[in-house]
Amino acid sequence: MREGLILLLPSTEAAPLVWGHWRDGKISETGQTTLAEVGDLASRNLPVALILPGQNTQTFTHDIPKMRRRERENAILFSLEDNLSMPFDTLHVAMQDEVTIEDTPVSLATIISKAFMKEADEWGRENGLNVQYVLTDYDGLTGIEASPLALPDRVVYSGPLGHSLDIDWYDGPVKAVDQATILEVIGARLSGANNLMQGEFAPKSALSGTLQRGLRIAALAACLGLAVLVFESLEARAISKQAENVQAQTARIYTEQTGRPAPDNPARAVAQSARSGNVAPTQFLALSDIAFRALAEFDDVSIERLSFQDSRNELQLRFSYPSFERAEAVKLAMEAAGGNFTPGGVREQSGRFVGEAVLKAAGSS
């Protein structure tokens, strides 16, 4: 988020809402208001990050492999059953993979009640807020030196696996930090924190609105500052299946190939650059078009990783298949779409089938 508002929500109506204006990597303005008067901030028409009191959430590590979102969510809940006291169907799960904690990569799941998420979502909408991030306070404050940290109405133990306590339940030493510093730490943490706006609570404008039925993705990634990855003729179900993984990888490719940090919406940035003539289609465009046209009818197959090797003019992909037979069907579809598709070995991994593959243009060696 290059510019926006950070709202540190209170845990009680009596406590103040602390806010900051994040712009170009720093907090330019701070203040306090009440939950009822937040409409004055909405008039600024900026993206908003809501920071929830951590007393309403719990974050755990897990080792559930990647699979369809709903299946994985259920598997995570069952694996954490002994730690949860509410019915599973009342809980929302926000997942985050490849998080490094003390030099160890882990997968995290933050659990929050759906009712609380809906309450926060409705509150934001009713007050005209363009909410794009919802974070826990302890995750947002990862990296702050002061811990436990005293906020106006609670004590926060910072970190991805941290927690928060009502201030009345804590009688030990705490550290006080000015609100500008607190907000700057949160602002710097936004891109690395676990955004709870996932699944049914995903922001409606995510990925330029392409997750909405009937819309398509255009110009999704730059390669060497020249190539545009364009997805044409994709059905909405295929987009929703693959967009989350592809968007994350797009940001990575954008940074690798341009040498600049990826903007909040790399798809929009690349599209604008293409329209202005600064980005021209290359082999990356053609291969990506073949791949995603071929997969348009495969709602049970997902791309977990993709990269383009410009020296060999090939697209390298990693797939997740429901069966060995489905892998062969993908190969035939890629070739029918005009590609030279070379699959690697498909292997079973934690109840699913994964395999790498290389895609080149038909006729190329």
Tab-separated table of N, CA and C in Angstrom, residues 34-190:
chain	number	residue	atom	x	y	z
A	34	THR	N	-13.121	8.296	17.342
A	34	THR	CA	-13.959	7.240	17.907
A	34	THR	C	-14.494	6.381	16.776
A	35	LEU	N	-15.002	5.219	17.111
A	35	LEU	CA	-15.587	4.328	16.104
A	35	LEU	C	-16.744	5.015	15.389
A	36	ALA	N	-17.493	5.828	16.104
A	36	ALA	CA	-18.671	6.472	15.518
A	36	ALA	C	-18.306	7.623	14.584
A	37	GLU	N	-17.112	8.193	14.734
A	37	GLU	CA	-16.746	9.375	13.952
A	37	GLU	C	-15.721	9.074	12.865
A	38	VAL	N	-15.545	7.801	12.544
A	38	VAL	CA	-14.518	7.430	11.571
A	38	VAL	C	-14.884	7.867	10.152
A	39	GLY	N	-16.136	8.246	9.928
A	39	GLY	CA	-16.559	8.706	8.613
A	39	GLY	C	-15.758	9.900	8.122
A	40	ASP	N	-15.230	10.684	9.037
A	40	ASP	CA	-14.405	11.828	8.638
A	40	ASP	C	-13.126	11.364	7.922
A	41	LEU	N	-12.622	10.195	8.325
A	41	LEU	CA	-11.440	9.648	7.662
A	41	LEU	C	-11.806	9.047	6.302
A	42	ALA	N	-13.008	8.474	6.206
A	42	ALA	CA	-13.432	7.862	4.949
A	42	ALA	C	-13.496	8.880	3.820
A	43	SER	N	-13.732	10.142	4.166
A	43	SER	CA	-13.845	11.180	3.144
A	43	SER	C	-12.527	11.402	2.397
A	44	ARG	N	-11.437	10.863	2.914
A	44	ARG	CA	-10.148	10.999	2.235
A	44	ARG	C	-10.027	10.066	1.026
A	45	ASN	N	-10.934	9.100	0.929
A	45	ASN	CA	-10.978	8.177	-0.215
A	45	ASN	C	-9.649	7.458	-0.429
A	46	LEU	N	-9.121	6.874	0.632
A	46	LEU	CA	-7.860	6.146	0.562
A	46	LEU	C	-8.074	4.682	0.950
A	47	PRO	N	-7.222	3.774	0.453
A	47	PRO	CA	-7.273	2.388	0.931
A	47	PRO	C	-7.041	2.349	2.430
A	48	VAL	N	-7.644	1.372	3.075
A	48	VAL	CA	-7.605	1.297	4.538
A	48	VAL	C	-7.089	-0.065	4.982
A	49	ALA	N	-6.245	-0.045	6.006
A	49	ALA	CA	-5.818	-1.254	6.699
A	49	ALA	C	-6.408	-1.222	8.103
A	50	LEU	N	-7.251	-2.199	8.412
A	50	LEU	CA	-7.822	-2.316	9.750
A	50	LEU	C	-6.943	-3.236	10.587
A	51	ILE	N	-6.564	-2.779	11.759
A	51	ILE	CA	-5.745	-3.584	12.663
A	51	ILE	C	-6.626	-4.014	13.828
A	52	LEU	N	-6.930	-5.317	13.882
A	52	LEU	CA	-7.871	-5.835	14.874
A	52	LEU	C	-7.191	-6.113	16.206
A	53	PRO	N	-7.931	-5.978	17.299
A	53	PRO	CA	-7.409	-6.396	18.604
A	53	PRO	C	-7.120	-7.892	18.587
A	54	GLY	N	-5.923	-8.271	18.994
A	54	GLY	CA	-5.519	-9.669	18.921
A	54	GLY	C	-6.247	-10.585	19.870
A	55	GLN	N	-7.010	-10.031	20.817
A	55	GLN	CA	-7.778	-10.894	21.713
A	55	GLN	C	-8.844	-11.693	20.962
A	56	ASN	N	-9.168	-11.260	19.752
A	56	ASN	CA	-10.230	-11.913	18.988
A	56	ASN	C	-9.708	-12.970	18.023
A	57	THR	N	-8.404	-13.215	18.022
A	57	THR	CA	-7.825	-14.140	17.063
A	57	THR	C	-6.824	-15.065	17.737
A	58	GLN	N	-6.511	-16.156	17.039
A	58	GLN	CA	-5.434	-17.054	17.441
A	58	GLN	C	-4.681	-17.467	16.189
A	59	THR	N	-3.369	-17.536	16.279
A	59	THR	CA	-2.562	-17.944	15.138
A	59	THR	C	-1.732	-19.170	15.507
A	60	PHE	N	-1.734	-20.147	14.616
A	60	PHE	CA	-1.048	-21.414	14.850
A	60	PHE	C	-0.177	-21.766	13.640
A	61	THR	N	0.832	-22.589	13.881
A	61	THR	CA	1.545	-23.210	12.774
A	61	THR	C	0.825	-24.503	12.409
A	62	HIS	N	1.012	-24.937	11.172
A	62	HIS	CA	0.410	-26.204	10.741
A	62	HIS	C	1.254	-26.781	9.620
A	63	ASP	N	1.037	-28.057	9.299
A	63	ASP	CA	1.774	-28.706	8.211
A	63	ASP	C	0.835	-29.318	7.183
A	64	ILE	N	-0.347	-28.722	7.027
A	64	ILE	CA	-1.294	-29.200	6.027
A	64	ILE	C	-0.800	-28.792	4.646
A	65	PRO	N	-0.690	-29.726	3.696
A	65	PRO	CA	-0.176	-29.370	2.363
A	65	PRO	C	-1.155	-28.502	1.599
A	66	LYS	N	-0.665	-27.882	0.532
A	66	LYS	CA	-1.523	-27.049	-0.302
A	66	LYS	C	-2.539	-27.912	-1.039
A	67	MET	N	-3.751	-27.431	-1.082
A	67	MET	CA	-4.838	-28.090	-1.791
A	67	MET	C	-5.905	-27.047	-2.044
A	68	ARG	N	-7.058	-27.457	-2.522
A	68	ARG	CA	-8.129	-26.495	-2.711
A	68	ARG	C	-8.418	-25.782	-1.395
A	69	ARG	N	-8.724	-24.496	-1.515
A	69	ARG	CA	-8.822	-23.667	-0.320
A	69	ARG	C	-9.782	-24.242	0.716
A	70	ARG	N	-10.988	-24.590	0.306
A	70	ARG	CA	-11.986	-25.049	1.263
A	70	ARG	C	-11.562	-26.347	1.939
A	71	GLU	N	-10.980	-27.260	1.153
A	71	GLU	CA	-10.524	-28.521	1.723
A	71	GLU	C	-9.395	-28.289	2.719
A	72	ARG	N	-8.501	-27.379	2.353
A	72	ARG	CA	-7.369	-27.106	3.237
A	72	ARG	C	-7.838	-26.418	4.516
A	73	GLU	N	-8.761	-25.506	4.383
A	73	GLU	CA	-9.304	-24.818	5.554
A	73	GLU	C	-9.892	-25.820	6.539
A	74	ASN	N	-10.680	-26.773	6.023
A	74	ASN	CA	-11.287	-27.786	6.896
A	74	ASN	C	-10.221	-28.657	7.542
A	75	ALA	N	-9.208	-29.026	6.753
A	75	ALA	CA	-8.137	-29.868	7.289
A	75	ALA	C	-7.395	-29.152	8.410
A	76	ILE	N	-7.149	-27.858	8.242
A	76	ILE	CA	-6.470	-27.082	9.277
A	76	ILE	C	-7.299	-27.050	10.553
A	77	LEU	N	-8.585	-26.807	10.401
A	77	LEU	CA	-9.454	-26.748	11.581
A	77	LEU	C	-9.457	-28.078	12.326
A	78	PHE	N	-9.531	-29.197	11.592
A	78	PHE	CA	-9.506	-30.505	12.247
A	78	PHE	C	-8.173	-30.742	12.944
A	79	SER	N	-7.080	-30.282	12.341
A	79	SER	CA	-5.769	-30.484	12.950
A	79	SER	C	-5.601	-29.661	14.223
A	80	LEU	N	-6.362	-28.575	14.336
A	80	LEU	CA	-6.277	-27.695	15.509
A	80	LEU	C	-7.451	-27.882	16.465
A	81	GLU	N	-8.173	-28.961	16.277
A	81	GLU	CA	-9.420	-29.160	17.015
A	81	GLU	C	-9.258	-29.007	18.518
A	82	ASP	N	-8.156	-29.517	19.062
A	82	ASP	CA	-7.956	-29.462	20.514
A	82	ASP	C	-7.728	-28.040	21.017
A	83	ASN	N	-7.374	-27.114	20.119
A	83	ASN	CA	-7.104	-25.728	20.511
A	83	ASN	C	-8.293	-24.800	20.303
A	84	LEU	N	-9.351	-25.323	19.709
A	84	LEU	CA	-10.491	-24.488	19.352
A	84	LEU	C	-11.719	-24.885	20.155
A	85	SER	N	-12.484	-23.895	20.558
A	85	SER	CA	-13.654	-24.165	21.403
A	85	SER	C	-14.971	-23.812	20.722
A	86	MET	N	-14.929	-23.393	19.448
A	86	MET	CA	-16.136	-23.010	18.727
A	86	MET	C	-16.380	-23.967	17.575
A	87	PRO	N	-17.645	-24.133	17.156
A	87	PRO	CA	-17.937	-24.985	15.999
A	87	PRO	C	-17.178	-24.507	14.769
A	88	PHE	N	-16.694	-25.455	13.971
A	88	PHE	CA	-15.877	-25.111	12.824
A	88	PHE	C	-16.592	-24.183	11.848
A	89	ASP	N	-17.895	-24.392	11.680
A	89	ASP	CA	-18.608	-23.595	10.670
A	89	ASP	C	-18.792	-22.145	11.089
A	90	THR	N	-18.395	-21.805	12.322
A	90	THR	CA	-18.480	-20.412	12.771
A	90	THR	C	-17.126	-19.704	12.672
A	91	LEU	N	-16.111	-20.402	12.150
A	91	LEU	CA	-14.750	-19.865	12.163
A	91	LEU	C	-14.263	-19.532	10.751
A	92	HIS	N	-13.493	-18.483	10.667
A	92	HIS	CA	-12.828	-18.081	9.424
A	92	HIS	C	-11.345	-18.363	9.570
A	93	VAL	N	-10.744	-18.938	8.527
A	93	VAL	CA	-9.328	-19.291	8.540
A	93	VAL	C	-8.595	-18.446	7.500
A	94	ALA	N	-7.566	-17.743	7.928
A	94	ALA	CA	-6.698	-16.989	7.017
A	94	ALA	C	-5.340	-17.678	7.001
A	95	MET	N	-4.896	-18.102	5.819
A	95	MET	CA	-3.684	-18.905	5.703
A	95	MET	C	-2.525	-18.095	5.128
A	96	GLN	N	-1.330	-18.421	5.572
A	96	GLN	CA	-0.121	-17.788	5.061
A	96	GLN	C	1.007	-18.808	5.063
A	97	ASP	N	1.603	-19.034	3.892
A	97	ASP	CA	2.657	-20.034	3.755
A	97	ASP	C	4.025	-19.393	3.636
A	98	GLU	N	5.040	-20.218	3.850
A	98	GLU	CA	6.437	-19.811	3.661
A	98	GLU	C	6.796	-18.583	4.498
A	99	VAL	N	6.405	-18.619	5.752
A	99	VAL	CA	6.780	-17.570	6.701
A	99	VAL	C	7.989	-18.071	7.494
A	100	THR	N	9.017	-17.263	7.570
A	100	THR	CA	10.224	-17.675	8.281
A	100	THR	C	10.197	-17.130	9.702
A	101	ILE	N	10.230	-18.031	10.653
A	101	ILE	CA	10.257	-17.670	12.073
A	101	ILE	C	11.458	-18.358	12.691
A	102	GLU	N	12.382	-17.563	13.201
A	102	GLU	CA	13.628	-18.083	13.782
A	102	GLU	C	14.323	-19.011	12.803
A	103	ASP	N	14.442	-18.532	11.558
A	103	ASP	CA	15.158	-19.230	10.487
A	103	ASP	C	14.478	-20.514	10.024
A	104	THR	N	13.237	-20.733	10.450
A	104	THR	CA	12.503	-21.934	10.044
A	104	THR	C	11.282	-21.542	9.231
A	105	PRO	N	11.138	-22.046	7.995
A	105	PRO	CA	9.925	-21.739	7.209
A	105	PRO	C	8.736	-22.523	7.741
A	106	VAL	N	7.631	-21.836	7.942
A	106	VAL	CA	6.426	-22.470	8.476
A	106	VAL	C	5.207	-21.960	7.721
A	107	SER	N	4.112	-22.686	7.884
A	107	SER	CA	2.812	-22.241	7.382
A	107	SER	C	1.958	-21.843	8.573
A	108	LEU	N	1.245	-20.730	8.443
A	108	LEU	CA	0.453	-20.201	9.546
A	108	LEU	C	-1.036	-20.195	9.199
A	109	ALA	N	-1.844	-20.289	10.230
A	109	ALA	CA	-3.294	-20.145	10.075
A	109	ALA	C	-3.796	-19.276	11.218
A	110	THR	N	-4.440	-18.177	10.882
A	110	THR	CA	-5.053	-17.324	11.894
A	110	THR	C	-6.553	-17.610	11.926
A	111	ILE	N	-7.058	-17.886	13.110
A	111	ILE	CA	-8.456	-18.274	13.296
A	111	ILE	C	-9.206	-17.114	13.952
A	112	ILE	N	-10.341	-16.780	13.383
A	112	ILE	CA	-11.180	-15.709	13.914
A	112	ILE	C	-12.631	-16.080	13.649
A	113	SER	N	-13.530	-15.634	14.485
A	113	SER	CA	-14.936	-15.970	14.259
A	113	SER	C	-15.459	-15.237	13.027
A	114	LYS	N	-16.281	-15.933	12.255
A	114	LYS	CA	-16.882	-15.302	11.082
A	114	LYS	C	-17.753	-14.118	11.498
A	115	ALA	N	-18.396	-14.237	12.637
A	115	ALA	CA	-19.264	-13.154	13.100
A	115	ALA	C	-18.463	-11.878	13.330
A	116	PHE	N	-17.270	-12.024	13.918
A	116	PHE	CA	-16.447	-10.844	14.164
A	116	PHE	C	-15.947	-10.253	12.852
A	117	MET	N	-15.546	-11.120	11.912
A	117	MET	CA	-15.100	-10.624	10.607
A	117	MET	C	-16.235	-9.898	9.887
A	118	LYS	N	-17.426	-10.459	9.957
A	118	LYS	CA	-18.573	-9.814	9.312
A	118	LYS	C	-18.881	-8.470	9.964
A	119	GLU	N	-18.747	-8.428	11.274
A	119	GLU	CA	-18.990	-7.170	11.986
A	119	GLU	C	-17.992	-6.096	11.548
A	120	ALA	N	-16.720	-6.489	11.437
A	120	ALA	CA	-15.695	-5.531	10.989
A	120	ALA	C	-15.940	-5.109	9.543
A	121	ASP	N	-16.326	-6.071	8.704
A	121	ASP	CA	-16.593	-5.776	7.297
A	121	ASP	C	-17.777	-4.819	7.155
A	122	GLU	N	-18.857	-5.109	7.867
A	122	GLU	CA	-20.045	-4.248	7.786
A	122	GLU	C	-19.772	-2.866	8.352
A	123	TRP	N	-18.996	-2.802	9.431
A	123	TRP	CA	-18.657	-1.505	10.013
A	123	TRP	C	-17.882	-0.666	8.997
A	124	GLY	N	-16.937	-1.284	8.309
A	124	GLY	CA	-16.177	-0.555	7.306
A	124	GLY	C	-17.051	-0.063	6.166
A	125	ARG	N	-17.945	-0.919	5.684
A	125	ARG	CA	-18.821	-0.538	4.573
A	125	ARG	C	-19.778	0.579	4.988
A	126	GLU	N	-20.355	0.446	6.167
A	126	GLU	CA	-21.317	1.447	6.633
A	126	GLU	C	-20.666	2.820	6.785
A	127	ASN	N	-19.383	2.834	7.064
A	127	ASN	CA	-18.680	4.105	7.245
A	127	ASN	C	-17.926	4.554	5.992
A	128	GLY	N	-18.160	3.858	4.861
A	128	GLY	CA	-17.571	4.272	3.601
A	128	GLY	C	-16.084	4.040	3.478
A	129	LEU	N	-15.546	3.061	4.207
A	129	LEU	CA	-14.112	2.788	4.179
A	129	LEU	C	-13.771	1.775	3.081
A	130	ASN	N	-12.718	2.033	2.354
A	130	ASN	CA	-12.224	1.128	1.317
A	130	ASN	C	-11.195	0.193	1.952
A	131	VAL	N	-11.673	-0.831	2.651
A	131	VAL	CA	-10.793	-1.711	3.419
A	131	VAL	C	-10.127	-2.726	2.488
A	132	GLN	N	-8.796	-2.737	2.504
A	132	GLN	CA	-8.021	-3.655	1.677
A	132	GLN	C	-7.170	-4.621	2.505
A	133	TYR	N	-6.960	-4.307	3.773
A	133	TYR	CA	-6.198	-5.175	4.665
A	133	TYR	C	-6.931	-5.279	5.998
A	134	VAL	N	-6.940	-6.482	6.548
A	134	VAL	CA	-7.372	-6.680	7.926
A	134	VAL	C	-6.293	-7.545	8.581
A	135	LEU	N	-5.617	-6.992	9.586
A	135	LEU	CA	-4.510	-7.680	10.243
A	135	LEU	C	-4.765	-7.783	11.734
A	136	THR	N	-4.089	-8.722	12.366
A	136	THR	CA	-4.071	-8.747	13.824
A	136	THR	C	-3.018	-7.769	14.318
A	137	ASP	N	-3.226	-7.226	15.483
A	137	ASP	CA	-2.257	-6.240	15.994
A	137	ASP	C	-0.894	-6.867	16.245
A	138	TYR	N	-0.864	-8.100	16.774
A	138	TYR	CA	0.440	-8.700	17.080
A	138	TYR	C	1.229	-9.012	15.809
A	139	ASP	N	0.549	-9.416	14.731
A	139	ASP	CA	1.236	-9.665	13.465
A	139	ASP	C	1.700	-8.347	12.843
A	140	GLY	N	0.833	-7.332	12.863
A	140	GLY	CA	1.184	-6.037	12.303
A	140	GLY	C	2.358	-5.385	13.001
A	141	LEU	N	2.554	-5.710	14.258
A	141	LEU	CA	3.644	-5.106	15.037
A	141	LEU	C	4.899	-5.965	15.070
A	142	THR	N	4.952	-6.981	14.214
A	142	THR	CA	6.154	-7.819	14.116
A	142	THR	C	7.382	-6.947	13.844
A	143	GLY	N	8.398	-7.153	14.627
A	143	GLY	CA	9.637	-6.404	14.418
A	143	GLY	C	9.818	-5.233	15.358
A	144	ILE	N	8.769	-4.831	16.064
A	144	ILE	CA	8.929	-3.729	17.002
A	144	ILE	C	9.746	-4.213	18.197
A	145	GLU	N	10.651	-3.409	18.648
A	145	GLU	CA	11.541	-3.834	19.721
A	145	GLU	C	10.833	-3.919	21.066
A	146	ALA	N	9.826	-3.097	21.266
A	146	ALA	CA	9.119	-3.079	22.547
A	146	ALA	C	8.113	-4.231	22.616
A	147	SER	N	8.306	-5.157	23.522
A	147	SER	CA	7.361	-6.250	23.716
A	147	SER	C	7.553	-6.811	25.121
A	148	PRO	N	6.470	-6.940	25.909
A	148	PRO	CA	5.098	-6.595	25.549
A	148	PRO	C	4.881	-5.079	25.459
A	149	LEU	N	4.022	-4.722	24.532
A	149	LEU	CA	3.787	-3.318	24.221
A	149	LEU	C	2.427	-2.889	24.758
A	150	ALA	N	2.378	-1.735	25.382
A	150	ALA	CA	1.128	-1.228	25.930
A	150	ALA	C	0.421	-0.347	24.908
A	151	LEU	N	-0.804	-0.742	24.519
A	151	LEU	CA	-1.688	0.109	23.745
A	151	LEU	C	-2.725	0.683	24.706
A	152	PRO	N	-3.554	1.630	24.268
A	152	PRO	CA	-4.480	2.264	25.208
A	152	PRO	C	-5.374	1.294	25.972
A	153	ASP	N	-5.736	0.162	25.340
A	153	ASP	CA	-6.690	-0.739	25.989
A	153	ASP	C	-6.233	-2.183	26.040
A	154	ARG	N	-4.961	-2.461	25.686
A	154	ARG	CA	-4.507	-3.844	25.685
A	154	ARG	C	-2.982	-3.917	25.685
A	155	VAL	N	-2.479	-5.122	25.924
A	155	VAL	CA	-1.047	-5.401	25.904
A	155	VAL	C	-0.785	-6.384	24.778
A	156	VAL	N	0.214	-6.080	23.941
A	156	VAL	CA	0.476	-6.876	22.747
A	156	VAL	C	1.861	-7.509	22.822
A	157	TYR	N	1.882	-8.841	22.658
A	157	TYR	CA	3.126	-9.567	22.455
A	157	TYR	C	3.294	-9.716	20.947
A	158	SER	N	4.216	-8.979	20.351
A	158	SER	CA	4.291	-8.893	18.901
A	158	SER	C	4.924	-10.131	18.280
A	159	GLY	N	4.618	-10.338	16.983
A	159	GLY	CA	5.164	-11.447	16.215
A	159	GLY	C	4.061	-12.198	15.501
A	160	PRO	N	4.384	-12.935	14.429
A	160	PRO	CA	3.358	-13.685	13.695
A	160	PRO	C	2.593	-14.673	14.570
A	161	LEU	N	3.251	-15.183	15.615
A	161	LEU	CA	2.609	-16.111	16.546
A	161	LEU	C	2.369	-15.453	17.905
A	162	GLY	N	2.241	-14.145	17.903
A	162	GLY	CA	2.035	-13.420	19.149
A	162	GLY	C	0.614	-13.532	19.667
A	163	HIS	N	0.277	-12.662	20.599
A	163	HIS	CA	-1.082	-12.623	21.138
A	163	HIS	C	-1.274	-11.301	21.868
A	164	SER	N	-2.508	-11.013	22.216
A	164	SER	CA	-2.839	-9.781	22.933
A	164	SER	C	-3.717	-10.100	24.133
A	165	LEU	N	-3.627	-9.242	25.149
A	165	LEU	CA	-4.391	-9.418	26.382
A	165	LEU	C	-5.110	-8.126	26.730
A	166	ASP	N	-6.298	-8.260	27.328
A	166	ASP	CA	-6.947	-7.083	27.906
A	166	ASP	C	-6.006	-6.491	28.950
A	167	ILE	N	-5.944	-5.197	28.991
A	167	ILE	CA	-4.977	-4.545	29.878
A	167	ILE	C	-5.267	-4.854	31.347
A	168	ASP	N	-6.539	-5.144	31.668
A	168	ASP	CA	-6.898	-5.462	33.050
A	168	ASP	C	-6.414	-6.847	33.465
A	169	TRP	N	-6.051	-7.676	32.506
A	169	TRP	CA	-5.619	-9.037	32.810
A	169	TRP	C	-4.100	-9.152	32.916
A	170	TYR	N	-3.426	-8.024	32.831
A	170	TYR	CA	-1.969	-8.063	32.819
A	170	TYR	C	-1.445	-7.115	33.886
A	171	ASP	N	-0.517	-7.604	34.714
A	171	ASP	CA	0.024	-6.743	35.766
A	171	ASP	C	1.552	-6.703	35.755
A	172	GLY	N	2.155	-7.130	34.651
A	172	GLY	CA	3.607	-7.111	34.552
A	172	GLY	C	4.113	-5.830	33.922
A	173	PRO	N	5.408	-5.747	33.684
A	173	PRO	CA	5.997	-4.552	33.060
A	173	PRO	C	5.632	-4.469	31.577
A	174	VAL	N	5.400	-3.280	31.113
A	174	VAL	CA	5.106	-3.059	29.699
A	174	VAL	C	5.953	-1.907	29.194
A	175	LYS	N	6.047	-1.810	27.861
A	175	LYS	CA	6.808	-0.736	27.232
A	175	LYS	C	5.845	0.156	26.465
A	176	ALA	N	6.021	1.437	26.608
A	176	ALA	CA	5.176	2.400	25.904
A	176	ALA	C	5.952	2.972	24.722
A	177	VAL	N	5.281	3.076	23.578
A	177	VAL	CA	5.879	3.617	22.358
A	177	VAL	C	4.916	4.632	21.779
A	178	ASP	N	5.425	5.714	21.213
A	178	ASP	CA	4.540	6.732	20.656
A	178	ASP	C	3.767	6.155	19.472
A	179	GLN	N	2.571	6.698	19.221
A	179	GLN	CA	1.683	6.099	18.232
A	179	GLN	C	2.228	6.206	16.807
A	180	ALA	N	3.026	7.226	16.515
A	180	ALA	CA	3.612	7.333	15.172
A	180	ALA	C	4.533	6.157	14.893
A	181	THR	N	5.346	5.785	15.876
A	181	THR	CA	6.254	4.643	15.716
A	181	THR	C	5.470	3.353	15.530
A	182	ILE	N	4.426	3.177	16.347
A	182	ILE	CA	3.587	1.985	16.233
A	182	ILE	C	2.994	1.874	14.831
A	183	LEU	N	2.479	2.970	14.324
A	183	LEU	CA	1.839	2.958	13.014
A	183	LEU	C	2.853	2.763	11.890
A	184	GLU	N	4.055	3.293	12.055
A	184	GLU	CA	5.075	3.104	11.027
A	184	GLU	C	5.520	1.644	10.955
A	185	VAL	N	5.619	0.989	12.095
A	185	VAL	CA	5.963	-0.437	12.103
A	185	VAL	C	4.884	-1.229	11.372
A	186	ILE	N	3.628	-0.911	11.633
A	186	ILE	CA	2.525	-1.610	10.976
A	186	ILE	C	2.541	-1.343	9.468
A	187	GLY	N	2.769	-0.091	9.081
A	187	GLY	CA	2.802	0.240	7.667
A	187	GLY	C	3.877	-0.531	6.919
A	188	ALA	N	5.043	-0.652	7.529
A	188	ALA	CA	6.141	-1.382	6.893
A	188	ALA	C	5.873	-2.874	6.848
A	189	ARG	N	4.979	-3.334	7.690
A	189	ARG	CA	4.695	-4.768	7.807
A	189	ARG	C	3.555	-5.227	6.886
A	190	LEU	N	2.809	-4.294	6.311
A	190	LEU	CA	1.576	-4.645	5.595
A	190	LEU	C	1.762	-5.752	4.565
